[in-house]
Amino acid sequence: MTDPTVAGLSNAHISCFREAGLDTRTAQQPILPTPVECNTLAVGLGIHNYDPNNQLCLACLINTMATLPNGDEAFQALQICGAGTGLKYGHDGNSGQLILSKYPIKNVREHSFDAFVANRVNILATINGIKFGFGYFAFNLLEDASAELAPLMYGALQTAQAQHFVDNAPEVILGDLNSGPEYQRYGYDLLFASGYHHVSPEKATWCDPTRANFAPCINAGAVPMMIDHIFIRNSSRVMHYNARLFNKNPITSDHIGVGATVYNCWWCFWL
């Protein structure tokens, strides 16, 4: 961190967490609401000199603090990241996706995107004769602060991940897409425009009113959003029924589960 402004903002960001009594190990997904002052410092660091690469510094601080003890030890992240030995991605670089199936999972392919803080990965796999795309889309954190800042966001965003799926043409696409009618529609709209239809329940899956007191929802303004989805390619023979929500009162997550039953309709000759 040779830039004194970057160093100062980085130090102030960690100090803000400490003064607010927040667990520095959870800077990426705080358990308690993050004060506006801390978020402002993070945005300031991310857009300093209008250089998106400064967001790599912020990502390093956040992810490296997660590996250090809570408290003043978090300031060690400044030296670690300054030496170039910090972490670009959290959770040991794992994508955060777990695929469980009653049937063999075949032809698995992963595509990783250069993204901010978390390793964003599209997974393609064939299950019971159906080609699936499993996604955990990125979102634009700077756009959350101001639409004018959106172009400065570092790394691949949801449109890149959605286009990758479109190019590989899975019959079913599902996951936490961080995109929907109420929030950053770009990936959501691209799938519709590219020959997919939506089969998820038309209901909020994130911060619905029944969980408005859940801390991450308070932090985001407790605005109900539909951002977890299941899509099916229009030209496929895949049919569905029983689109539904489940796990409506999660304890450790601010997302409600989305489910549907899909099957290959080989006898549907009219399609």
PDB file of C-alpha atoms in Angstrom:
ATOM      1  CA  MET A   1       0.000   0.000   0.000  1.00  0.00           C
ATOM      2  CA  THR A   2       2.358   2.694  -1.234  1.00  0.00           C
ATOM      3  CA  ASP A   3      -0.472   5.183  -1.826  1.00  0.00           C
ATOM      4  CA  PRO A   4      -0.917   7.040   1.499  1.00  0.00           C
ATOM      5  CA  THR A   5      -4.609   7.652   0.787  1.00  0.00           C
ATOM      6  CA  VAL A   6      -5.234   3.946   0.217  1.00  0.00           C
ATOM      7  CA  ALA A   7      -3.318   3.128   3.400  1.00  0.00           C
ATOM      8  CA  GLY A   8      -5.255   5.736   5.382  1.00  0.00           C
ATOM      9  CA  LEU A   9      -8.655   4.594   4.133  1.00  0.00           C
ATOM     10  CA  SER A  10      -7.736   0.974   4.782  1.00  0.00           C
ATOM     11  CA  ASN A  11      -6.719   1.737   8.362  1.00  0.00           C
ATOM     12  CA  ALA A  12      -9.839   3.839   8.906  1.00  0.00           C
ATOM     13  CA  HIS A  13     -12.071   1.062   7.546  1.00  0.00           C
ATOM     14  CA  ILE A  14     -10.714  -1.472  10.039  1.00  0.00           C
ATOM     15  CA  SER A  15     -10.880   1.114  12.843  1.00  0.00           C
ATOM     16  CA  CYS A  16     -14.526   1.769  12.008  1.00  0.00           C
ATOM     17  CA  PHE A  17     -15.328  -1.918  12.425  1.00  0.00           C
ATOM     18  CA  ARG A  18     -13.499  -2.040  15.744  1.00  0.00           C
ATOM     19  CA  GLU A  19     -15.155   1.110  17.116  1.00  0.00           C
ATOM     20  CA  ALA A  20     -18.590  -0.192  16.113  1.00  0.00           C
ATOM     21  CA  GLY A  21     -17.954  -3.414  18.028  1.00  0.00           C
ATOM     22  CA  LEU A  22     -18.298  -5.553  14.896  1.00  0.00           C
ATOM     23  CA  ASP A  23     -16.568  -8.888  14.475  1.00  0.00           C
ATOM     24  CA  THR A  24     -13.748  -8.140  12.047  1.00  0.00           C
ATOM     25  CA  ARG A  25     -13.824 -11.749  10.862  1.00  0.00           C
ATOM     26  CA  THR A  26     -17.248 -11.156   9.302  1.00  0.00           C
ATOM     27  CA  ALA A  27     -16.498  -7.996   7.319  1.00  0.00           C
ATOM     28  CA  GLN A  28     -17.755  -9.595   4.100  1.00  0.00           C
ATOM     29  CA  GLN A  29     -21.107 -10.614   5.601  1.00  0.00           C
ATOM     30  CA  PRO A  30     -21.486  -8.884   8.974  1.00  0.00           C
ATOM     31  CA  ILE A  31     -23.811 -10.457  11.516  1.00  0.00           C
ATOM     32  CA  LEU A  32     -24.732  -7.003  12.827  1.00  0.00           C
ATOM     33  CA  PRO A  33     -25.672  -3.993  10.682  1.00  0.00           C
ATOM     34  CA  THR A  34     -22.664  -2.109   9.342  1.00  0.00           C
ATOM     35  CA  PRO A  35     -22.609   1.638  10.167  1.00  0.00           C
ATOM     36  CA  VAL A  36     -22.927   3.986   7.206  1.00  0.00           C
ATOM     37  CA  GLU A  37     -19.528   5.417   8.080  1.00  0.00           C
ATOM     38  CA  CYS A  38     -17.822   2.040   7.547  1.00  0.00           C
ATOM     39  CA  ASN A  39     -19.577   1.506   4.223  1.00  0.00           C
ATOM     40  CA  THR A  40     -18.640   5.020   3.117  1.00  0.00           C
ATOM     41  CA  LEU A  41     -14.974   4.331   3.852  1.00  0.00           C
ATOM     42  CA  ALA A  42     -15.176   1.087   1.865  1.00  0.00           C
ATOM     43  CA  VAL A  43     -16.688   2.884  -1.129  1.00  0.00           C
ATOM     44  CA  GLY A  44     -14.110   5.647  -0.831  1.00  0.00           C
ATOM     45  CA  LEU A  45     -11.312   3.096  -0.953  1.00  0.00           C
ATOM     46  CA  GLY A  46     -12.936   1.297  -3.860  1.00  0.00           C
ATOM     47  CA  ILE A  47     -13.235   4.390  -6.049  1.00  0.00           C
ATOM     48  CA  HIS A  48     -10.044   6.207  -5.024  1.00  0.00           C
ATOM     49  CA  ASN A  49      -8.482   7.790  -8.124  1.00  0.00           C
ATOM     50  CA  TYR A  50     -11.296   6.095 -10.097  1.00  0.00           C
ATOM     51  CA  ASP A  51      -9.110   2.994 -10.140  1.00  0.00           C
ATOM     52  CA  PRO A  52     -11.140  -0.248  -9.838  1.00  0.00           C
ATOM     53  CA  ASN A  53      -7.942  -2.074  -8.849  1.00  0.00           C
ATOM     54  CA  ASN A  54      -8.183  -0.413  -5.446  1.00  0.00           C
ATOM     55  CA  GLN A  55     -11.129  -2.725  -4.846  1.00  0.00           C
ATOM     56  CA  LEU A  56      -8.607  -5.575  -4.842  1.00  0.00           C
ATOM     57  CA  CYS A  57      -7.052  -3.905  -1.825  1.00  0.00           C
ATOM     58  CA  LEU A  58     -10.446  -3.758  -0.113  1.00  0.00           C
ATOM     59  CA  ALA A  59     -11.145  -7.391  -0.991  1.00  0.00           C
ATOM     60  CA  CYS A  60      -7.777  -8.395   0.422  1.00  0.00           C
ATOM     61  CA  LEU A  61      -8.471  -6.597   3.696  1.00  0.00           C
ATOM     62  CA  ILE A  62     -11.921  -8.142   4.075  1.00  0.00           C
ATOM     63  CA  ASN A  63     -10.812 -11.679   3.255  1.00  0.00           C
ATOM     64  CA  THR A  64      -7.571 -11.542   5.212  1.00  0.00           C
ATOM     65  CA  MET A  65      -9.310 -10.187   8.327  1.00  0.00           C
ATOM     66  CA  ALA A  66     -11.533 -13.272   8.210  1.00  0.00           C
ATOM     67  CA  THR A  67      -8.447 -15.402   8.927  1.00  0.00           C
ATOM     68  CA  LEU A  68      -7.211 -13.285  11.848  1.00  0.00           C
ATOM     69  CA  PRO A  69      -8.519 -13.161  15.417  1.00  0.00           C
ATOM     70  CA  ASN A  70     -11.296 -10.666  16.065  1.00  0.00           C
ATOM     71  CA  GLY A  71      -9.980  -7.455  17.546  1.00  0.00           C
ATOM     72  CA  ASP A  72      -6.839  -5.387  17.119  1.00  0.00           C
ATOM     73  CA  GLU A  73      -5.116  -8.305  15.378  1.00  0.00           C
ATOM     74  CA  ALA A  74      -7.244  -7.373  12.351  1.00  0.00           C
ATOM     75  CA  PHE A  75      -4.830  -4.501  11.694  1.00  0.00           C
ATOM     76  CA  GLN A  76      -2.253  -7.120  10.679  1.00  0.00           C
ATOM     77  CA  ALA A  77      -4.218  -7.351   7.429  1.00  0.00           C
ATOM     78  CA  LEU A  78      -2.695  -4.006   6.436  1.00  0.00           C
ATOM     79  CA  GLN A  79       0.818  -5.443   6.488  1.00  0.00           C
ATOM     80  CA  ILE A  80      -0.182  -8.778   4.980  1.00  0.00           C
ATOM     81  CA  CYS A  81      -2.020  -7.191   2.053  1.00  0.00           C
ATOM     82  CA  GLY A  82       0.681  -4.569   1.658  1.00  0.00           C
ATOM     83  CA  ALA A  83       3.212  -7.371   1.256  1.00  0.00           C
ATOM     84  CA  GLY A  84       1.079  -8.999  -1.438  1.00  0.00           C
ATOM     85  CA  THR A  85       0.425 -12.150   0.604  1.00  0.00           C
ATOM     86  CA  GLY A  86      -3.228 -11.526   1.467  1.00  0.00           C
ATOM     87  CA  LEU A  87      -6.320 -13.204   0.079  1.00  0.00           C
ATOM     88  CA  LYS A  88      -8.209 -12.147  -3.032  1.00  0.00           C
ATOM     89  CA  TYR A  89     -11.136 -14.487  -2.303  1.00  0.00           C
ATOM     90  CA  GLY A  90     -12.727 -15.576   0.938  1.00  0.00           C
ATOM     91  CA  HIS A  91     -13.789 -19.039   2.094  1.00  0.00           C
ATOM     92  CA  ASP A  92     -10.507 -20.524   0.838  1.00  0.00           C
ATOM     93  CA  GLY A  93     -11.535 -19.647  -2.708  1.00  0.00           C
ATOM     94  CA  ASN A  94     -14.542 -21.961  -2.620  1.00  0.00           C
ATOM     95  CA  SER A  95     -17.501 -20.932  -4.730  1.00  0.00           C
ATOM     96  CA  GLY A  96     -20.070 -21.563  -2.014  1.00  0.00           C
ATOM     97  CA  GLN A  97     -22.092 -23.997  -4.127  1.00  0.00           C
ATOM     98  CA  LEU A  98     -22.951 -27.535  -3.084  1.00  0.00           C
ATOM     99  CA  ILE A  99     -24.758 -29.802  -5.557  1.00  0.00           C
ATOM    100  CA  LEU A 100     -26.559 -32.812  -4.132  1.00  0.00           C
ATOM    101  CA  SER A 101     -28.405 -35.302  -6.324  1.00  0.00           C
ATOM    102  CA  LYS A 102     -30.207 -38.636  -6.104  1.00  0.00           C
ATOM    103  CA  TYR A 103     -28.758 -39.395  -9.528  1.00  0.00           C
ATOM    104  CA  PRO A 104     -25.155 -39.410 -10.814  1.00  0.00           C
ATOM    105  CA  ILE A 105     -23.748 -35.987 -11.587  1.00  0.00           C
ATOM    106  CA  LYS A 106     -21.929 -36.185 -14.916  1.00  0.00           C
ATOM    107  CA  ASN A 107     -19.918 -33.970 -17.265  1.00  0.00           C
ATOM    108  CA  VAL A 108     -19.128 -31.426 -14.572  1.00  0.00           C
ATOM    109  CA  ARG A 109     -17.410 -28.273 -15.789  1.00  0.00           C
ATOM    110  CA  GLU A 110     -16.574 -25.154 -13.810  1.00  0.00           C
ATOM    111  CA  HIS A 111     -15.849 -21.680 -15.106  1.00  0.00           C
ATOM    112  CA  SER A 112     -14.420 -19.128 -12.676  1.00  0.00           C
ATOM    113  CA  PHE A 113     -14.807 -15.369 -13.175  1.00  0.00           C
ATOM    114  CA  ASP A 114     -12.445 -12.643 -12.044  1.00  0.00           C
ATOM    115  CA  ALA A 115     -14.698 -11.008  -9.453  1.00  0.00           C
ATOM    116  CA  PHE A 116     -14.686  -8.928  -6.280  1.00  0.00           C
ATOM    117  CA  VAL A 117     -14.239 -10.563  -2.839  1.00  0.00           C
ATOM    118  CA  ALA A 118     -15.845 -13.944  -3.663  1.00  0.00           C
ATOM    119  CA  ASN A 119     -14.904 -16.580  -6.231  1.00  0.00           C
ATOM    120  CA  ARG A 120     -17.851 -16.517  -8.642  1.00  0.00           C
ATOM    121  CA  VAL A 121     -18.193 -19.795 -10.526  1.00  0.00           C
ATOM    122  CA  ASN A 122     -20.636 -21.127 -13.107  1.00  0.00           C
ATOM    123  CA  ILE A 123     -21.042 -24.904 -12.898  1.00  0.00           C
ATOM    124  CA  LEU A 124     -22.349 -27.004 -15.777  1.00  0.00           C
ATOM    125  CA  ALA A 125     -23.401 -30.605 -15.135  1.00  0.00           C
ATOM    126  CA  THR A 126     -25.699 -33.275 -16.528  1.00  0.00           C
ATOM    127  CA  ILE A 127     -28.104 -35.021 -14.136  1.00  0.00           C
ATOM    128  CA  ASN A 128     -30.586 -37.661 -15.259  1.00  0.00           C
ATOM    129  CA  GLY A 129     -30.218 -36.564 -18.865  1.00  0.00           C
ATOM    130  CA  ILE A 130     -30.809 -32.864 -18.174  1.00  0.00           C
ATOM    131  CA  LYS A 131     -28.035 -30.296 -18.598  1.00  0.00           C
ATOM    132  CA  PHE A 132     -27.986 -27.908 -15.631  1.00  0.00           C
ATOM    133  CA  GLY A 133     -26.260 -24.609 -14.993  1.00  0.00           C
ATOM    134  CA  PHE A 134     -25.656 -23.761 -11.327  1.00  0.00           C
ATOM    135  CA  GLY A 135     -24.781 -20.140 -10.631  1.00  0.00           C
ATOM    136  CA  TYR A 136     -23.954 -17.746  -7.838  1.00  0.00           C
ATOM    137  CA  PHE A 137     -23.888 -14.408  -9.624  1.00  0.00           C
ATOM    138  CA  ALA A 138     -21.845 -11.365  -8.708  1.00  0.00           C
ATOM    139  CA  PHE A 139     -23.504  -8.045  -8.041  1.00  0.00           C
ATOM    140  CA  ASN A 140     -22.409  -4.448  -8.293  1.00  0.00           C
ATOM    141  CA  LEU A 141     -21.688  -3.145  -4.798  1.00  0.00           C
ATOM    142  CA  LEU A 142     -20.884   0.346  -6.053  1.00  0.00           C
ATOM    143  CA  GLU A 143     -24.244   0.558  -7.794  1.00  0.00           C
ATOM    144  CA  ASP A 144     -25.810  -0.076  -4.404  1.00  0.00           C
ATOM    145  CA  ALA A 145     -24.122   3.129  -3.245  1.00  0.00           C
ATOM    146  CA  SER A 146     -24.811   5.203  -6.377  1.00  0.00           C
ATOM    147  CA  ALA A 147     -25.816   4.397  -9.953  1.00  0.00           C
ATOM    148  CA  GLU A 148     -23.131   6.824 -11.135  1.00  0.00           C
ATOM    149  CA  LEU A 149     -20.434   4.658  -9.571  1.00  0.00           C
ATOM    150  CA  ALA A 150     -21.588   1.424 -11.219  1.00  0.00           C
ATOM    151  CA  PRO A 151     -19.106   1.540 -14.142  1.00  0.00           C
ATOM    152  CA  LEU A 152     -16.203   1.566 -11.664  1.00  0.00           C
ATOM    153  CA  MET A 153     -16.998  -1.858 -10.197  1.00  0.00           C
ATOM    154  CA  TYR A 154     -14.104  -4.274 -10.462  1.00  0.00           C
ATOM    155  CA  GLY A 155     -14.318  -7.608 -12.210  1.00  0.00           C
ATOM    156  CA  ALA A 156     -16.891  -9.713 -14.000  1.00  0.00           C
ATOM    157  CA  LEU A 157     -20.511  -9.044 -13.134  1.00  0.00           C
ATOM    158  CA  GLN A 158     -23.764 -10.922 -13.522  1.00  0.00           C
ATOM    159  CA  THR A 159     -24.117 -10.217 -17.244  1.00  0.00           C
ATOM    160  CA  ALA A 160     -20.853 -12.070 -17.907  1.00  0.00           C
ATOM    161  CA  GLN A 161     -22.056 -15.051 -15.907  1.00  0.00           C
ATOM    162  CA  ALA A 162     -25.489 -15.036 -17.547  1.00  0.00           C
ATOM    163  CA  GLN A 163     -23.923 -14.812 -21.022  1.00  0.00           C
ATOM    164  CA  HIS A 164     -21.648 -17.751 -20.239  1.00  0.00           C
ATOM    165  CA  PHE A 165     -24.716 -19.833 -19.469  1.00  0.00           C
ATOM    166  CA  VAL A 166     -26.469 -18.640 -22.624  1.00  0.00           C
ATOM    167  CA  ASP A 167     -23.427 -19.578 -24.717  1.00  0.00           C
ATOM    168  CA  ASN A 168     -23.339 -23.089 -23.204  1.00  0.00           C
ATOM    169  CA  ALA A 169     -27.124 -23.552 -23.396  1.00  0.00           C
ATOM    170  CA  PRO A 170     -27.981 -25.593 -20.293  1.00  0.00           C
ATOM    171  CA  GLU A 171     -31.621 -26.632 -20.190  1.00  0.00           C
ATOM    172  CA  VAL A 172     -32.062 -25.506 -16.584  1.00  0.00           C
ATOM    173  CA  ILE A 173     -30.318 -22.584 -14.852  1.00  0.00           C
ATOM    174  CA  LEU A 174     -30.710 -22.090 -11.117  1.00  0.00           C
ATOM    175  CA  GLY A 175     -29.135 -20.450  -8.135  1.00  0.00           C
ATOM    176  CA  ASP A 176     -28.684 -17.245  -6.195  1.00  0.00           C
ATOM    177  CA  LEU A 177     -28.447 -14.932  -9.195  1.00  0.00           C
ATOM    178  CA  ASN A 178     -28.435 -11.675  -7.180  1.00  0.00           C
ATOM    179  CA  SER A 179     -30.635 -10.269  -9.922  1.00  0.00           C
ATOM    180  CA  GLY A 180     -34.356  -9.871 -10.320  1.00  0.00           C
ATOM    181  CA  PRO A 181     -37.241  -7.503 -10.987  1.00  0.00           C
ATOM    182  CA  GLU A 182     -36.427  -5.400  -7.910  1.00  0.00           C
ATOM    183  CA  TYR A 183     -32.631  -5.482  -7.989  1.00  0.00           C
ATOM    184  CA  GLN A 184     -29.925  -5.163 -10.660  1.00  0.00           C
ATOM    185  CA  ARG A 185     -32.021  -6.745 -13.411  1.00  0.00           C
ATOM    186  CA  TYR A 186     -29.208  -7.221 -15.936  1.00  0.00           C
ATOM    187  CA  GLY A 187     -28.587 -10.955 -15.575  1.00  0.00           C
ATOM    188  CA  TYR A 188     -32.266 -11.709 -15.004  1.00  0.00           C
ATOM    189  CA  ASP A 189     -33.324  -9.798 -18.125  1.00  0.00           C
ATOM    190  CA  LEU A 190     -30.536 -11.287 -20.250  1.00  0.00           C
ATOM    191  CA  LEU A 191     -31.778 -14.812 -19.576  1.00  0.00           C
ATOM    192  CA  PHE A 192     -35.309 -13.864 -20.582  1.00  0.00           C
ATOM    193  CA  ALA A 193     -34.009 -12.176 -23.741  1.00  0.00           C
ATOM    194  CA  SER A 194     -31.905 -15.234 -24.601  1.00  0.00           C
ATOM    195  CA  GLY A 195     -34.652 -17.822 -24.761  1.00  0.00           C
ATOM    196  CA  TYR A 196     -35.264 -18.834 -21.135  1.00  0.00           C
ATOM    197  CA  HIS A 197     -38.431 -18.675 -19.081  1.00  0.00           C
ATOM    198  CA  HIS A 198     -38.844 -18.330 -15.349  1.00  0.00           C
ATOM    199  CA  VAL A 199     -40.399 -21.142 -13.310  1.00  0.00           C
ATOM    200  CA  SER A 200     -39.675 -19.941  -9.765  1.00  0.00           C
ATOM    201  CA  PRO A 201     -42.535 -18.782  -7.539  1.00  0.00           C
ATOM    202  CA  GLU A 202     -43.147 -15.082  -8.079  1.00  0.00           C
ATOM    203  CA  LYS A 203     -42.242 -14.343  -4.468  1.00  0.00           C
ATOM    204  CA  ALA A 204     -39.418 -12.701  -2.558  1.00  0.00           C
ATOM    205  CA  THR A 205     -36.579 -15.015  -1.576  1.00  0.00           C
ATOM    206  CA  TRP A 206     -34.448 -12.484   0.286  1.00  0.00           C
ATOM    207  CA  CYS A 207     -35.416 -10.232   3.209  1.00  0.00           C
ATOM    208  CA  ASP A 208     -39.126 -10.929   3.101  1.00  0.00           C
ATOM    209  CA  PRO A 209     -41.233  -9.228   5.820  1.00  0.00           C
ATOM    210  CA  THR A 210     -41.284 -12.317   8.058  1.00  0.00           C
ATOM    211  CA  ARG A 211     -37.540 -11.949   8.559  1.00  0.00           C
ATOM    212  CA  ALA A 212     -37.230  -8.183   8.504  1.00  0.00           C
ATOM    213  CA  ASN A 213     -35.543  -8.294  11.923  1.00  0.00           C
ATOM    214  CA  PHE A 214     -32.759 -10.561  10.671  1.00  0.00           C
ATOM    215  CA  ALA A 215     -29.607  -8.448  10.913  1.00  0.00           C
ATOM    216  CA  PRO A 216     -28.384  -8.733   7.285  1.00  0.00           C
ATOM    217  CA  CYS A 217     -31.862  -7.712   6.138  1.00  0.00           C
ATOM    218  CA  ILE A 218     -31.837  -4.686   8.428  1.00  0.00           C
ATOM    219  CA  ASN A 219     -28.430  -3.811   7.011  1.00  0.00           C
ATOM    220  CA  ALA A 220     -29.864  -3.895   3.477  1.00  0.00           C
ATOM    221  CA  GLY A 221     -32.970  -1.929   4.356  1.00  0.00           C
ATOM    222  CA  ALA A 222     -35.253  -4.974   4.761  1.00  0.00           C
ATOM    223  CA  VAL A 223     -36.472  -4.693   1.178  1.00  0.00           C
ATOM    224  CA  PRO A 224     -38.046  -7.950  -0.061  1.00  0.00           C
ATOM    225  CA  MET A 225     -36.467  -9.083  -3.332  1.00  0.00           C
ATOM    226  CA  MET A 226     -36.783 -12.021  -5.710  1.00  0.00           C
ATOM    227  CA  ILE A 227     -33.169 -12.869  -6.551  1.00  0.00           C
ATOM    228  CA  ASP A 228     -33.039 -16.690  -6.324  1.00  0.00           C
ATOM    229  CA  HIS A 229     -34.338 -18.335  -9.472  1.00  0.00           C
ATOM    230  CA  ILE A 230     -34.958 -21.369 -11.644  1.00  0.00           C
ATOM    231  CA  PHE A 231     -34.978 -20.855 -15.430  1.00  0.00           C
ATOM    232  CA  ILE A 232     -35.719 -23.364 -18.212  1.00  0.00           C
ATOM    233  CA  ARG A 233     -34.633 -22.986 -21.832  1.00  0.00           C
ATOM    234  CA  ASN A 234     -37.644 -22.466 -24.104  1.00  0.00           C
ATOM    235  CA  SER A 235     -36.367 -24.802 -26.812  1.00  0.00           C
ATOM    236  CA  SER A 236     -35.754 -27.741 -24.449  1.00  0.00           C
ATOM    237  CA  ARG A 237     -38.101 -30.633 -23.680  1.00  0.00           C
ATOM    238  CA  VAL A 238     -37.773 -30.014 -19.968  1.00  0.00           C
ATOM    239  CA  MET A 239     -41.071 -29.539 -18.164  1.00  0.00           C
ATOM    240  CA  HIS A 240     -41.711 -28.526 -14.578  1.00  0.00           C
ATOM    241  CA  TYR A 241     -44.285 -28.500 -11.823  1.00  0.00           C
ATOM    242  CA  ASN A 242     -44.626 -27.620  -8.150  1.00  0.00           C
ATOM    243  CA  ALA A 243     -42.545 -24.444  -8.139  1.00  0.00           C
ATOM    244  CA  ARG A 244     -42.336 -23.542  -4.480  1.00  0.00           C
ATOM    245  CA  LEU A 245     -40.532 -21.891  -1.601  1.00  0.00           C
ATOM    246  CA  PHE A 246     -39.086 -23.872   1.297  1.00  0.00           C
ATOM    247  CA  ASN A 247     -37.090 -23.244   4.464  1.00  0.00           C
ATOM    248  CA  LYS A 248     -39.101 -20.071   5.020  1.00  0.00           C
ATOM    249  CA  ASN A 249     -37.576 -19.360   8.417  1.00  0.00           C
ATOM    250  CA  PRO A 250     -33.828 -19.899   7.996  1.00  0.00           C
ATOM    251  CA  ILE A 251     -31.667 -19.392  11.044  1.00  0.00           C
ATOM    252  CA  THR A 252     -28.258 -18.650   9.566  1.00  0.00           C
ATOM    253  CA  SER A 253     -29.168 -17.269   6.133  1.00  0.00           C
ATOM    254  CA  ASP A 254     -31.174 -14.353   4.812  1.00  0.00           C
ATOM    255  CA  HIS A 255     -32.381 -16.390   1.811  1.00  0.00           C
ATOM    256  CA  ILE A 256     -35.455 -18.556   1.434  1.00  0.00           C
ATOM    257  CA  GLY A 257     -35.085 -21.749  -0.616  1.00  0.00           C
ATOM    258  CA  VAL A 258     -36.594 -22.081  -4.095  1.00  0.00           C
ATOM    259  CA  GLY A 259     -37.582 -25.448  -5.544  1.00  0.00           C
ATOM    260  CA  ALA A 260     -39.339 -27.062  -8.491  1.00  0.00           C
ATOM    261  CA  THR A 261     -39.644 -30.539  -9.989  1.00  0.00           C
ATOM    262  CA  VAL A 262     -38.220 -30.774 -13.521  1.00  0.00           C
ATOM    263  CA  TYR A 263     -38.238 -33.706 -15.931  1.00  0.00           C
ATOM    264  CA  ASN A 264     -37.330 -34.474 -19.529  1.00  0.00           C
ATOM    265  CA  CYS A 265     -40.535 -34.814 -21.527  1.00  0.00           C
ATOM    266  CA  TRP A 266     -39.292 -37.129 -24.266  1.00  0.00           C
ATOM    267  CA  TRP A 267     -42.837 -37.890 -25.375  1.00  0.00           C
ATOM    268  CA  CYS A 268     -43.781 -34.220 -25.876  1.00  0.00           C
ATOM    269  CA  PHE A 269     -43.572 -34.322 -29.677  1.00  0.00           C
ATOM    270  CA  TRP A 270     -45.414 -31.025 -30.015  1.00  0.00           C
ATOM    271  CA  LEU A 271     -42.470 -29.099 -28.584  1.00  0.00           C
TER     272      LEU A 271
END
